[in-house]
Amino acid sequence: MSSDSTTRVDSSKLTRIQKLAILLIMLGQESAAQVLRNLEEAEIEAVTAEMAKQTLIPMGLQQEILEEFTEVAIMASTSLRGGVEFAQTALEKAVGMFKANTVISRVAPSRAPVPAMRGLLDLEPRQLLNIVKSEQPQTIALLVSYLPPEKGSGLLTLLREGLREEVVERLATLGATPIEVVERVVAGLCERVSVKPTRAVNQTGGVKSAADLLNAVNKDLTKSILKNLDESNPDLSAAIRQKMFTFEDLAQLDVTSLQKVMREVDMRDLALSLKTASERLKEALLSAVSKRAAETVHEEMSFLTSVKLKDIEGAQMRILEGVRKLEAEGELDLSSLHETADAIAA
């Protein structure tokens, strides 16, 4: 089975062998080799044959395969410890931390038999705002901790200044919350929109959640929130910065590291991402590709005259996901970026 980037493929029509082949391609050579070592010889031949048939795998199909794999891995946690943790780690290696968190948040299982959250997860940020606008920051932070980063960032953007900083601070300091408390809060919120709660999900608060959230909002808002947090809680602000980095921070990587990053980047994404980049970053990234590739990017950029900001930021996020994937695989050391993250709020 093969596909190109424009062909829509229904994953339900694929065999298990085909799905596994696609998953192993996404996980990379090292992880694929570990999986194949545990298969029978006939199975190895069947899977590798399917892997060889693949060309370009549509993003939609990748997402379906990832979610199906995650559900299977998590269900295994009922008899094998670490199902969620295993799925999280494997996904981070395949698609980066940001997308891994998004997938896990959609398919993570209940921690208790009483359902609680799905109805709210399906709402759009503005609908969520109407529900929580009169709530305390702690309640809003609890809700945000369950949202995918892109939806949580959408809600954060809509909150009034001052409340945003309080929510991020509460999110970063949010510990494990008893499921009974979560269900009681969610039930109250659901009543406002006649939404019936349908399931509980795993708690995801903490500094990392706050960092993921700020990575997903626009740069100006991130600067504003971190600046205000510097005044109210400087230690927490510093901890959040250490867990996040931005597209502009890539200029701090050495040439060898940037070359590793660029090998994973689609040239159209690179052209899009550089539309709002600083000259320093443009020079750094283009110096990490061949002269011909750099010329192609410059030519592509000249045609991108009217591009939506969300498309540019989407391209930048995809590149950052590739960076996080390389970091998770041990191919990149981003400690220097974390150490200089204070530049975000400069």
PDB file of C-alpha atoms in Angstrom, residues 35-171:
ATOM      1  CA  VAL A  35      10.058  -3.746  17.637  1.00  0.00           C
ATOM      2  CA  LEU A  36      11.110  -5.949  14.718  1.00  0.00           C
ATOM      3  CA  ARG A  37      13.474  -7.928  16.937  1.00  0.00           C
ATOM      4  CA  ASN A  38      10.434  -9.180  18.856  1.00  0.00           C
ATOM      5  CA  LEU A  39       8.567 -10.467  15.788  1.00  0.00           C
ATOM      6  CA  GLU A  40       8.642 -13.845  14.078  1.00  0.00           C
ATOM      7  CA  GLU A  41      10.643 -14.112  10.854  1.00  0.00           C
ATOM      8  CA  ALA A  42       7.504 -14.244   8.679  1.00  0.00           C
ATOM      9  CA  GLU A  43       6.094 -11.199  10.442  1.00  0.00           C
ATOM     10  CA  ILE A  44       9.338  -9.282   9.970  1.00  0.00           C
ATOM     11  CA  GLU A  45       9.268 -10.008   6.244  1.00  0.00           C
ATOM     12  CA  ALA A  46       5.631  -8.901   5.946  1.00  0.00           C
ATOM     13  CA  VAL A  47       6.172  -5.660   7.872  1.00  0.00           C
ATOM     14  CA  THR A  48       9.393  -4.692   6.098  1.00  0.00           C
ATOM     15  CA  ALA A  49       7.759  -5.391   2.732  1.00  0.00           C
ATOM     16  CA  GLU A  50       4.975  -2.946   3.620  1.00  0.00           C
ATOM     17  CA  MET A  51       7.496  -0.386   4.889  1.00  0.00           C
ATOM     18  CA  ALA A  52       9.297  -0.558   1.565  1.00  0.00           C
ATOM     19  CA  LYS A  53       6.056   0.198  -0.293  1.00  0.00           C
ATOM     20  CA  GLN A  54       5.447   3.463   1.540  1.00  0.00           C
ATOM     21  CA  THR A  55       6.129   6.781  -0.152  1.00  0.00           C
ATOM     22  CA  LEU A  56       4.526   9.866   1.435  1.00  0.00           C
ATOM     23  CA  ILE A  57       2.117   9.177   4.285  1.00  0.00           C
ATOM     24  CA  PRO A  58      -0.700  11.768   4.585  1.00  0.00           C
ATOM     25  CA  MET A  59      -0.775  13.713   7.849  1.00  0.00           C
ATOM     26  CA  GLY A  60      -4.376  12.677   8.513  1.00  0.00           C
ATOM     27  CA  LEU A  61      -3.455   9.005   8.255  1.00  0.00           C
ATOM     28  CA  GLN A  62      -0.441   9.519  10.527  1.00  0.00           C
ATOM     29  CA  GLN A  63      -2.722  11.050  13.142  1.00  0.00           C
ATOM     30  CA  GLU A  64      -5.193   8.149  12.950  1.00  0.00           C
ATOM     31  CA  ILE A  65      -2.417   5.560  13.277  1.00  0.00           C
ATOM     32  CA  LEU A  66      -0.886   7.401  16.234  1.00  0.00           C
ATOM     33  CA  GLU A  67      -4.196   7.625  18.062  1.00  0.00           C
ATOM     34  CA  GLU A  68      -5.021   3.968  17.459  1.00  0.00           C
ATOM     35  CA  PHE A  69      -1.563   2.918  18.666  1.00  0.00           C
ATOM     36  CA  THR A  70      -1.906   5.137  21.749  1.00  0.00           C
ATOM     37  CA  GLU A  71      -5.286   3.666  22.679  1.00  0.00           C
ATOM     38  CA  VAL A  72      -3.898   0.132  22.386  1.00  0.00           C
ATOM     39  CA  ALA A  73      -0.819   0.979  24.471  1.00  0.00           C
ATOM     40  CA  ILE A  74      -2.884   2.656  27.163  1.00  0.00           C
ATOM     41  CA  MET A  75      -5.388  -0.198  27.347  1.00  0.00           C
ATOM     42  CA  ALA A  76      -2.423  -2.490  27.982  1.00  0.00           C
ATOM     43  CA  SER A  77      -1.850  -0.615  31.231  1.00  0.00           C
ATOM     44  CA  THR A  78      -4.710  -2.582  32.808  1.00  0.00           C
ATOM     45  CA  SER A  79      -2.429  -5.620  32.876  1.00  0.00           C
ATOM     46  CA  LEU A  80       1.001  -4.093  32.229  1.00  0.00           C
ATOM     47  CA  ARG A  81       2.240  -1.146  34.276  1.00  0.00           C
ATOM     48  CA  GLY A  82       3.265   2.015  32.487  1.00  0.00           C
ATOM     49  CA  GLY A  83       0.877   1.978  29.529  1.00  0.00           C
ATOM     50  CA  VAL A  84       0.324   5.745  29.478  1.00  0.00           C
ATOM     51  CA  GLU A  85       3.979   6.505  30.184  1.00  0.00           C
ATOM     52  CA  PHE A  86       5.099   4.124  27.434  1.00  0.00           C
ATOM     53  CA  ALA A  87       2.692   5.669  24.929  1.00  0.00           C
ATOM     54  CA  GLN A  88       3.790   9.207  25.885  1.00  0.00           C
ATOM     55  CA  THR A  89       7.490   8.408  25.483  1.00  0.00           C
ATOM     56  CA  ALA A  90       7.037   6.597  22.182  1.00  0.00           C
ATOM     57  CA  LEU A  91       4.912   9.406  20.764  1.00  0.00           C
ATOM     58  CA  GLU A  92       7.400  12.063  21.844  1.00  0.00           C
ATOM     59  CA  LYS A  93      10.112  10.220  19.931  1.00  0.00           C
ATOM     60  CA  ALA A  94       7.882   9.959  16.868  1.00  0.00           C
ATOM     61  CA  VAL A  95       6.257  13.378  16.661  1.00  0.00           C
ATOM     62  CA  GLY A  96       7.639  15.596  19.431  1.00  0.00           C
ATOM     63  CA  MET A  97       6.353  16.588  22.866  1.00  0.00           C
ATOM     64  CA  PHE A  98       3.732  19.086  21.725  1.00  0.00           C
ATOM     65  CA  LYS A  99       1.861  16.747  19.389  1.00  0.00           C
ATOM     66  CA  ALA A 100       2.362  13.815  21.774  1.00  0.00           C
ATOM     67  CA  ASN A 101       0.627  15.758  24.546  1.00  0.00           C
ATOM     68  CA  THR A 102      -2.218  16.597  22.166  1.00  0.00           C
ATOM     69  CA  VAL A 103      -2.749  12.962  21.141  1.00  0.00           C
ATOM     70  CA  ILE A 104      -2.480  11.641  24.697  1.00  0.00           C
ATOM     71  CA  SER A 105      -4.982  14.210  25.954  1.00  0.00           C
ATOM     72  CA  ARG A 106      -7.550  12.967  23.430  1.00  0.00           C
ATOM     73  CA  VAL A 107      -7.215   9.250  24.040  1.00  0.00           C
ATOM     74  CA  ALA A 108      -6.007   8.908  27.641  1.00  0.00           C
ATOM     75  CA  PRO A 109      -8.259   6.586  29.674  1.00  0.00           C
ATOM     76  CA  SER A 110     -10.411   7.218  32.711  1.00  0.00           C
ATOM     77  CA  ARG A 111      -8.770   7.104  36.104  1.00  0.00           C
ATOM     78  CA  ALA A 112     -12.129   6.304  37.669  1.00  0.00           C
ATOM     79  CA  PRO A 113     -15.315   4.670  36.450  1.00  0.00           C
ATOM     80  CA  VAL A 114     -17.363   7.876  36.849  1.00  0.00           C
ATOM     81  CA  PRO A 115     -17.141   9.868  33.593  1.00  0.00           C
ATOM     82  CA  ALA A 116     -16.355  13.587  33.611  1.00  0.00           C
ATOM     83  CA  MET A 117     -14.661  15.535  30.843  1.00  0.00           C
ATOM     84  CA  ARG A 118     -15.320  14.776  27.147  1.00  0.00           C
ATOM     85  CA  GLY A 119     -18.223  17.207  26.756  1.00  0.00           C
ATOM     86  CA  LEU A 120     -16.005  20.158  27.649  1.00  0.00           C
ATOM     87  CA  LEU A 121     -13.055  18.930  25.577  1.00  0.00           C
ATOM     88  CA  ASP A 122     -15.218  19.087  22.464  1.00  0.00           C
ATOM     89  CA  LEU A 123     -16.078  22.779  22.927  1.00  0.00           C
ATOM     90  CA  GLU A 124     -14.296  25.610  21.136  1.00  0.00           C
ATOM     91  CA  PRO A 125     -12.200  28.163  23.118  1.00  0.00           C
ATOM     92  CA  ARG A 126     -14.853  30.913  22.916  1.00  0.00           C
ATOM     93  CA  GLN A 127     -17.529  28.536  24.201  1.00  0.00           C
ATOM     94  CA  LEU A 128     -15.216  27.584  27.044  1.00  0.00           C
ATOM     95  CA  LEU A 129     -14.654  31.269  27.823  1.00  0.00           C
ATOM     96  CA  ASN A 130     -18.387  31.814  28.261  1.00  0.00           C
ATOM     97  CA  ILE A 131     -18.448  28.957  30.761  1.00  0.00           C
ATOM     98  CA  VAL A 132     -15.417  29.919  32.866  1.00  0.00           C
ATOM     99  CA  LYS A 133     -15.283  33.734  32.626  1.00  0.00           C
ATOM    100  CA  SER A 134     -16.714  34.134  36.136  1.00  0.00           C
ATOM    101  CA  GLU A 135     -14.721  31.260  37.647  1.00  0.00           C
ATOM    102  CA  GLN A 136     -11.720  31.489  39.956  1.00  0.00           C
ATOM    103  CA  PRO A 137      -8.237  31.148  38.377  1.00  0.00           C
ATOM    104  CA  GLN A 138      -7.745  27.777  40.092  1.00  0.00           C
ATOM    105  CA  THR A 139     -10.855  26.365  38.413  1.00  0.00           C
ATOM    106  CA  ILE A 140      -9.828  27.668  35.001  1.00  0.00           C
ATOM    107  CA  ALA A 141      -6.320  26.255  35.464  1.00  0.00           C
ATOM    108  CA  LEU A 142      -7.801  22.864  36.336  1.00  0.00           C
ATOM    109  CA  LEU A 143      -9.826  22.882  33.114  1.00  0.00           C
ATOM    110  CA  VAL A 144      -6.859  24.064  31.015  1.00  0.00           C
ATOM    111  CA  SER A 145      -4.725  21.223  32.389  1.00  0.00           C
ATOM    112  CA  TYR A 146      -7.012  18.778  30.579  1.00  0.00           C
ATOM    113  CA  LEU A 147      -7.142  20.630  27.249  1.00  0.00           C
ATOM    114  CA  PRO A 148      -4.866  19.981  24.268  1.00  0.00           C
ATOM    115  CA  PRO A 149      -2.197  22.757  24.196  1.00  0.00           C
ATOM    116  CA  GLU A 150      -3.628  24.439  21.092  1.00  0.00           C
ATOM    117  CA  LYS A 151      -7.124  24.635  22.599  1.00  0.00           C
ATOM    118  CA  GLY A 152      -5.792  25.700  25.985  1.00  0.00           C
ATOM    119  CA  SER A 153      -3.775  28.457  24.335  1.00  0.00           C
ATOM    120  CA  GLY A 154      -6.897  29.592  22.491  1.00  0.00           C
ATOM    121  CA  LEU A 155      -8.759  29.948  25.775  1.00  0.00           C
ATOM    122  CA  LEU A 156      -5.797  31.684  27.432  1.00  0.00           C
ATOM    123  CA  THR A 157      -5.666  34.260  24.628  1.00  0.00           C
ATOM    124  CA  LEU A 158      -9.307  35.171  25.244  1.00  0.00           C
ATOM    125  CA  LEU A 159      -8.909  35.738  28.980  1.00  0.00           C
ATOM    126  CA  ARG A 160      -8.458  39.297  30.249  1.00  0.00           C
ATOM    127  CA  GLU A 161      -4.985  40.531  31.146  1.00  0.00           C
ATOM    128  CA  GLY A 162      -4.177  39.750  34.740  1.00  0.00           C
ATOM    129  CA  LEU A 163      -6.370  36.687  34.813  1.00  0.00           C
ATOM    130  CA  ARG A 164      -4.119  35.055  32.189  1.00  0.00           C
ATOM    131  CA  GLU A 165      -1.077  35.331  34.441  1.00  0.00           C
ATOM    132  CA  GLU A 166      -2.990  33.977  37.424  1.00  0.00           C
ATOM    133  CA  VAL A 167      -4.190  30.978  35.404  1.00  0.00           C
ATOM    134  CA  VAL A 168      -0.675  30.180  34.142  1.00  0.00           C
ATOM    135  CA  GLU A 169       0.694  30.493  37.690  1.00  0.00           C
ATOM    136  CA  ARG A 170      -2.004  28.201  39.104  1.00  0.00           C
ATOM    137  CA  LEU A 171      -1.494  25.741  36.228  1.00  0.00           C
TER     138      LEU A 171
END
